[in-house]
């Protein structure tokens, strides 16, 4: 693995290595170092979890971070993105990018030797999905025997999660309005993975049907960053897709509830769901740190991009 641009690009072996390393790092049975290495963090959108966990992960690995804003480095027009990439590549050992468009991340990766990590784009949120698998393994022993029910938008978070599930043999169901389903390309790739590694995929419109017998109930915001203009239409379209105590009651008794956060009470979740006894959302948030520490160690120690 040379970069982490999307879950769609990585292999079963990559996932297994990242999860194994993350678990050992979390348990403090493995210490790794990237001493002397510096990564740049460049975010076009707000972030609490991703930004802070990358900084802390890099500190724990004895490395350094530089925080950049799109405005100060002139990301949008002062000079071509290709030139920014080639210049940054002379200074830093890795670039962590949160962008409005996946293409910005792809172009950056194409023009750097340093590994590039997608910290969320319009298409995928790979770091989130890896941390989510780590969290699920802490509660459910065998990923190949579980069903994850995602209630809500076919967005960056559900795309990465569906792909990640299809690499580890976990079954994935998404319940969403027909206009907000995962793209055909993603569904095709998920199904190709399933034919190789097992599991199942279903796209439904009924949230109750989706959570029936599920081991994990997962939701994310209905209006992602950058979609504010479509806010009213989206809120209307997703009525009936709120995760409530009643909905959780349709899943298995020992099902866990997950949300990547930030959450919007009264929209995708009812008021007290984050504090529900089956909610693991803050463990999930913590695991961003451990999963990303493993990704950083793997990418920065190898750093063999050509
Ligand atoms: N879940 C997540 O990526 O959170 P932030 O947007 O706060 O980084
Ligand atoms: N789908 C959300 C995830 C936030 C972490 C967004 O893109 O805003």
Coordinates of C-alpha atoms and ligand atoms in Angstrom, one line a residue:
X1 CA 0.0 0.0 0.0
X2 CA 1.6 3.3 -1.2
X3 CA -1.2 5.7 -0.3
X4 CA -4.6 5.5 1.4
X5 CA -6.8 7.2 -1.1
X6 CA -9.9 4.9 -0.9
X7 CA -11.0 1.6 0.5
X8 CA -11.7 0.7 -3.1
X9 CA -7.9 0.7 -3.8
X10 CA -6.7 -1.4 -0.9
X11 CA -6.4 -5.2 -0.4
X12 CA -7.6 -7.7 2.2
X13 CA -4.0 -8.0 3.3
X14 CA -3.7 -4.2 3.9
X15 CA -6.9 -4.3 6.0
X16 CA -5.7 -7.2 8.0
X17 CA -2.3 -5.6 8.6
X18 CA -3.8 -2.3 9.6
X19 CA -6.3 -3.9 12.0
X20 CA -3.6 -6.2 13.5
X21 CA -1.2 -3.4 14.0
X22 CA -3.8 -1.0 15.4
X23 CA -4.9 -3.6 18.0
X24 CA -1.4 -4.2 19.2
X25 CA -0.7 -0.5 19.3
X26 CA -3.9 0.1 21.3
X27 CA -3.0 -2.7 23.7
X28 CA 0.6 -1.2 24.0
X29 CA 2.1 -4.5 23.0
X30 CA 3.7 -2.9 19.9
X31 CA 5.5 0.4 19.7
X32 CA 6.6 1.8 16.3
X33 CA 8.4 5.0 15.4
X34 CA 8.6 7.3 12.5
X35 CA 11.1 9.6 14.2
X36 CA 12.3 12.4 12.0
X37 CA 9.3 12.2 9.7
X38 CA 6.8 15.1 9.1
X39 CA 3.3 15.0 7.7
X40 CA 1.3 17.9 6.5
X41 CA -2.4 18.1 7.4
X42 CA -4.4 20.0 4.9
X43 CA -8.2 20.3 5.4
X44 CA -10.7 22.1 3.3
X45 CA -13.5 21.3 5.7
X46 CA -13.9 21.3 9.5
X47 CA -12.8 18.3 11.6
X48 CA -12.5 17.4 15.2
X49 CA -11.8 13.6 15.3
X50 CA -9.7 13.2 12.1
X51 CA -7.5 16.2 12.7
X52 CA -6.8 15.7 16.4
X53 CA -6.4 11.9 16.1
X54 CA -3.8 12.3 13.2
X55 CA -1.9 14.8 15.3
X56 CA -1.9 12.6 18.4
X57 CA -1.1 9.5 16.4
X58 CA 1.9 11.2 14.8
X59 CA 3.1 12.4 18.3
X60 CA 2.8 8.8 19.6
X61 CA 5.0 7.7 16.7
X62 CA 7.6 10.4 17.5
X63 CA 6.9 12.2 14.3
X64 CA 5.9 15.8 13.5
X65 CA 2.9 17.5 11.9
X66 CA 2.4 20.7 10.1
X67 CA -1.1 22.1 9.9
X68 CA -1.9 23.9 6.7
X69 CA -5.1 25.8 5.5
X70 CA -6.1 25.9 1.9
X71 CA -6.1 29.7 2.1
X72 CA -2.5 30.1 3.3
X73 CA -1.0 27.7 0.7
X74 CA -3.2 29.0 -2.1
X75 CA -4.8 25.6 -2.8
X76 CA -7.6 27.1 -4.9
X77 CA -5.9 29.0 -7.7
X78 CA -2.6 30.6 -6.6
X79 CA -0.7 27.9 -8.5
X80 CA -1.7 24.6 -10.1
X81 CA -2.3 21.7 -7.7
X82 CA 0.3 19.7 -9.4
X83 CA 3.0 22.3 -8.5
X84 CA 1.8 22.4 -4.9
X85 CA 2.1 18.7 -4.7
X86 CA 5.6 18.6 -6.1
X87 CA 6.7 21.4 -3.8
X88 CA 5.1 19.8 -0.7
X89 CA 6.8 16.5 -1.7
X90 CA 10.2 18.1 -1.2
X91 CA 9.4 19.1 2.4
X92 CA 7.2 16.5 4.0
X93 CA 7.0 12.7 4.3
X94 CA 3.3 12.3 4.1
X95 CA 0.2 14.4 3.3
X96 CA -3.2 14.0 4.9
X97 CA -6.0 15.7 2.9
X98 CA -9.7 16.4 3.6
X99 CA -11.2 17.8 0.4
X100 CA -14.5 18.6 -1.3
X101 CA -13.5 16.6 -4.3
X102 CA -11.8 13.2 -4.4
X103 CA -9.9 14.4 -7.5
X104 CA -7.9 16.8 -5.4
X105 CA -6.6 13.9 -3.4
X106 CA -5.9 11.8 -6.5
X107 CA -4.0 14.5 -8.2
X108 CA -1.9 15.2 -5.1
X109 CA -1.1 11.5 -4.9
X110 CA -0.1 11.3 -8.5
X111 CA 2.5 14.1 -8.2
X112 CA 4.1 13.1 -4.9
X113 CA 6.5 10.4 -3.7
X114 CA 5.3 10.9 -0.2
X115 CA 2.2 8.8 0.7
X116 CA -1.2 10.6 0.6
X117 CA -4.0 9.8 3.0
X118 CA -7.6 10.6 2.3
X119 CA -9.0 12.2 5.5
X120 CA -12.5 12.4 3.9
X121 CA -13.6 13.4 0.4
X122 CA -17.0 13.6 -1.3
X123 CA -16.6 9.9 -2.3
X124 CA -14.9 8.1 0.6
X125 CA -13.9 8.2 4.2
X126 CA -11.4 5.3 4.4
X127 CA -9.8 6.2 7.8
X128 CA -13.3 6.1 9.3
X129 CA -14.1 2.6 7.8
X130 CA -10.8 1.1 9.1
X131 CA -11.4 2.5 12.6
X132 CA -15.0 1.2 12.4
X133 CA -13.8 -2.4 11.6
X134 CA -11.4 -2.2 14.5
X135 CA -14.3 -1.1 16.8
X136 CA -16.6 -3.9 15.5
X137 CA -13.9 -6.5 16.1
X138 CA -13.8 -5.4 19.8
X139 CA -17.5 -6.3 20.2
X140 CA -18.1 -9.0 17.7
X141 CA -15.4 -11.7 17.4
X142 CA -15.9 -12.9 13.9
X143 CA -16.4 -10.2 11.2
X144 CA -17.4 -12.9 8.7
X145 CA -20.4 -13.8 10.8
X146 CA -22.0 -10.4 11.3
X147 CA -24.5 -8.1 9.6
X148 CA -24.1 -4.4 9.6
X149 CA -27.2 -2.3 8.9
X150 CA -26.5 1.2 7.7
X151 CA -29.5 3.5 7.9
X152 CA -29.2 6.7 5.9
X153 CA -27.3 8.3 3.0
X154 CA -25.3 6.4 0.4
X155 CA -22.5 8.8 1.1
X156 CA -18.7 8.8 1.7
X157 CA -19.0 7.0 5.1
X158 CA -21.4 4.3 3.9
X159 CA -19.4 3.8 0.7
X160 CA -16.1 3.2 2.5
X161 CA -17.9 1.0 5.1
X162 CA -19.7 -1.1 2.5
X163 CA -16.3 -1.7 0.7
X164 CA -14.5 -2.5 3.9
X165 CA -17.2 -5.0 4.9
X166 CA -16.9 -6.7 1.5
X167 CA -13.1 -7.2 2.1
X168 CA -13.6 -8.9 5.4
X169 CA -16.6 -11.1 4.6
X170 CA -19.1 -9.1 6.7
X171 CA -22.6 -8.7 5.4
X172 CA -23.7 -5.1 4.8
X173 CA -27.2 -3.7 4.3
X174 CA -28.1 -0.1 3.6
X175 CA -31.6 1.3 4.0
X176 CA -32.0 4.6 2.2
X177 CA -34.4 6.5 -0.1
X178 CA -33.9 5.3 -3.7
X179 CA -32.3 8.6 -4.8
X180 CA -29.6 8.4 -2.2
X181 CA -28.3 4.8 -2.8
X182 CA -24.7 3.8 -3.2
X183 CA -23.4 4.3 -6.8
X184 CA -23.6 1.4 -9.3
X185 CA -19.8 1.3 -9.5
X186 CA -19.5 0.8 -5.8
X187 CA -22.2 -1.8 -5.7
X188 CA -20.5 -3.7 -8.5
X189 CA -17.1 -3.6 -6.6
X190 CA -18.8 -4.7 -3.4
X191 CA -20.4 -7.6 -5.2
X192 CA -17.1 -8.6 -6.8
X193 CA -15.4 -8.6 -3.4
X194 CA -18.3 -10.7 -2.0
X195 CA -17.8 -13.3 -4.7
X196 CA -14.1 -13.6 -3.6
X197 CA -14.3 -13.2 0.2
X198 CA -17.9 -14.0 1.2
X199 CA -20.5 -11.9 3.0
X200 CA -23.6 -10.3 1.4
X201 CA -24.9 -6.9 0.3
X202 CA -28.4 -5.6 0.2
X203 CA -29.8 -2.2 -0.7
X204 CA -33.2 -1.6 0.9
X205 CA -35.6 1.2 1.5
X206 CA -37.1 0.0 4.8
X207 CA -35.0 0.7 7.9
X208 CA -36.9 -1.9 10.0
X209 CA -36.3 -4.6 7.5
X210 CA -32.6 -3.6 7.3
X211 CA -32.0 -3.8 11.1
X212 CA -33.9 -7.1 11.5
X213 CA -31.3 -9.6 13.0
X214 CA -28.4 -7.1 12.5
X215 CA -25.4 -7.1 14.8
X216 CA -24.5 -3.4 14.1
X217 CA -26.7 -0.5 13.4
X218 CA -24.9 2.5 11.9
X219 CA -25.9 5.9 10.8
X220 CA -24.4 9.2 9.6
X221 CA -25.7 12.7 8.9
X222 CA -28.3 13.2 6.2
X223 CA -26.5 16.4 5.0
X224 CA -22.8 16.0 4.6
X225 CA -20.3 18.9 4.6
X226 CA -20.6 20.7 1.3
X227 CA -24.3 19.8 0.7
X228 CA -25.9 22.7 2.5
X229 CA -27.7 23.9 -0.5
X230 CA -29.7 20.6 -0.7
X231 CA -30.4 20.7 3.0
X232 CA -34.2 21.1 2.8
X233 CA -34.6 18.4 0.1
X234 CA -32.4 16.0 1.9
X235 CA -34.1 16.4 5.3
X236 CA -37.5 15.8 3.6
X237 CA -36.2 12.8 1.7
X238 CA -34.8 11.1 4.9
X239 CA -37.9 11.4 7.0
X240 CA -38.6 7.9 8.4
X241 CA -34.9 7.0 8.5
X242 CA -34.1 8.2 12.0
X243 CA -32.4 5.8 14.3
X244 CA -34.5 5.5 17.4
X245 CA -34.7 3.2 20.4
X246 CA -37.6 1.4 18.8
X247 CA -35.5 0.8 15.6
X248 CA -32.6 -0.5 17.6
X249 CA -35.1 -2.9 19.3
X250 CA -35.6 -4.7 16.0
X251 CA -31.9 -5.7 15.8
X252 CA -30.3 -8.5 17.7
X253 CA -30.4 -8.0 21.5
X254 CA -26.6 -7.6 21.7
X255 CA -26.4 -5.3 18.6
X256 CA -24.2 -2.3 18.9
X257 CA -25.0 1.2 17.7
X258 CA -22.4 3.2 15.8
X259 CA -22.1 6.8 14.4
X260 CA -19.0 8.3 12.9
X261 CA -19.9 11.7 14.5
X262 CA -20.7 14.6 14.5
X263 CA -24.3 13.6 15.1
X264 CA -27.4 15.7 14.7
X265 CA -30.0 14.9 17.3
X266 CA -33.5 15.1 16.0
X267 CA -32.3 14.3 12.4
X268 CA -30.6 11.0 11.8
X269 CA -30.8 10.0 15.5
X270 CA -33.4 10.6 18.2
X271 CA -32.4 12.7 21.2
X272 CA -30.7 10.2 23.5
X273 CA -29.3 7.5 21.2
X274 CA -25.7 8.4 21.7
X275 CA -26.2 7.5 25.3
X276 CA -28.1 4.3 24.6
X277 CA -26.7 1.3 26.5
X278 CA -25.9 -0.3 23.1
X279 CA -24.1 2.8 21.8
X280 CA -20.3 2.4 21.3
X281 CA -19.8 5.8 19.5
X282 CA -17.1 7.1 21.8
X283 CA -15.1 3.9 21.6
X284 CA -15.5 4.2 17.9
X285 CA -14.2 7.8 18.0
X286 CA -11.2 6.7 20.1
X287 CA -10.3 4.0 17.5
X288 CA -9.7 6.6 14.9
X289 CA -6.5 7.3 16.7
X290 CA -5.3 3.7 16.8
X291 CA -6.3 2.8 13.3
X292 CA -4.6 5.9 11.9
X293 CA -1.5 5.3 14.0
X294 CA -1.2 1.9 12.3
X295 CA -1.8 3.5 8.8
X296 CA 0.9 6.1 9.4
X297 CA 3.4 3.6 10.6
X298 CA 2.7 1.3 7.7
X299 CA 2.9 4.1 5.0
X300 CA 5.7 6.2 6.5
X301 CA 8.0 3.3 7.3
X302 CA 7.6 1.8 3.9
X303 CA 7.4 5.0 1.8
X304 CA 8.4 3.2 -1.4
X305 CA 6.2 5.0 -3.9
X306 CA 7.7 5.4 -7.3
Ligands
LIG1 N1 -15.9 11.3 11.9 C1 -15.1 12.3 11.5 O1 -14.4 12.2 10.5 O2 -15.1 13.4 12.3 P1 -14.5 14.8 12.0 O3 -15.2 15.4 10.8 O4 -14.7 15.6 13.3 O5 -13.0 14.6 11.7
LIG2 N1 -20.8 12.3 5.7 C1 -20.2 13.2 6.6 C2 -19.1 12.6 7.5 C3 -18.5 13.5 8.5 C4 -17.4 12.9 9.2 C5 -19.7 14.4 5.9 O1 -19.1 14.2 4.8 O2 -19.9 15.6 6.3

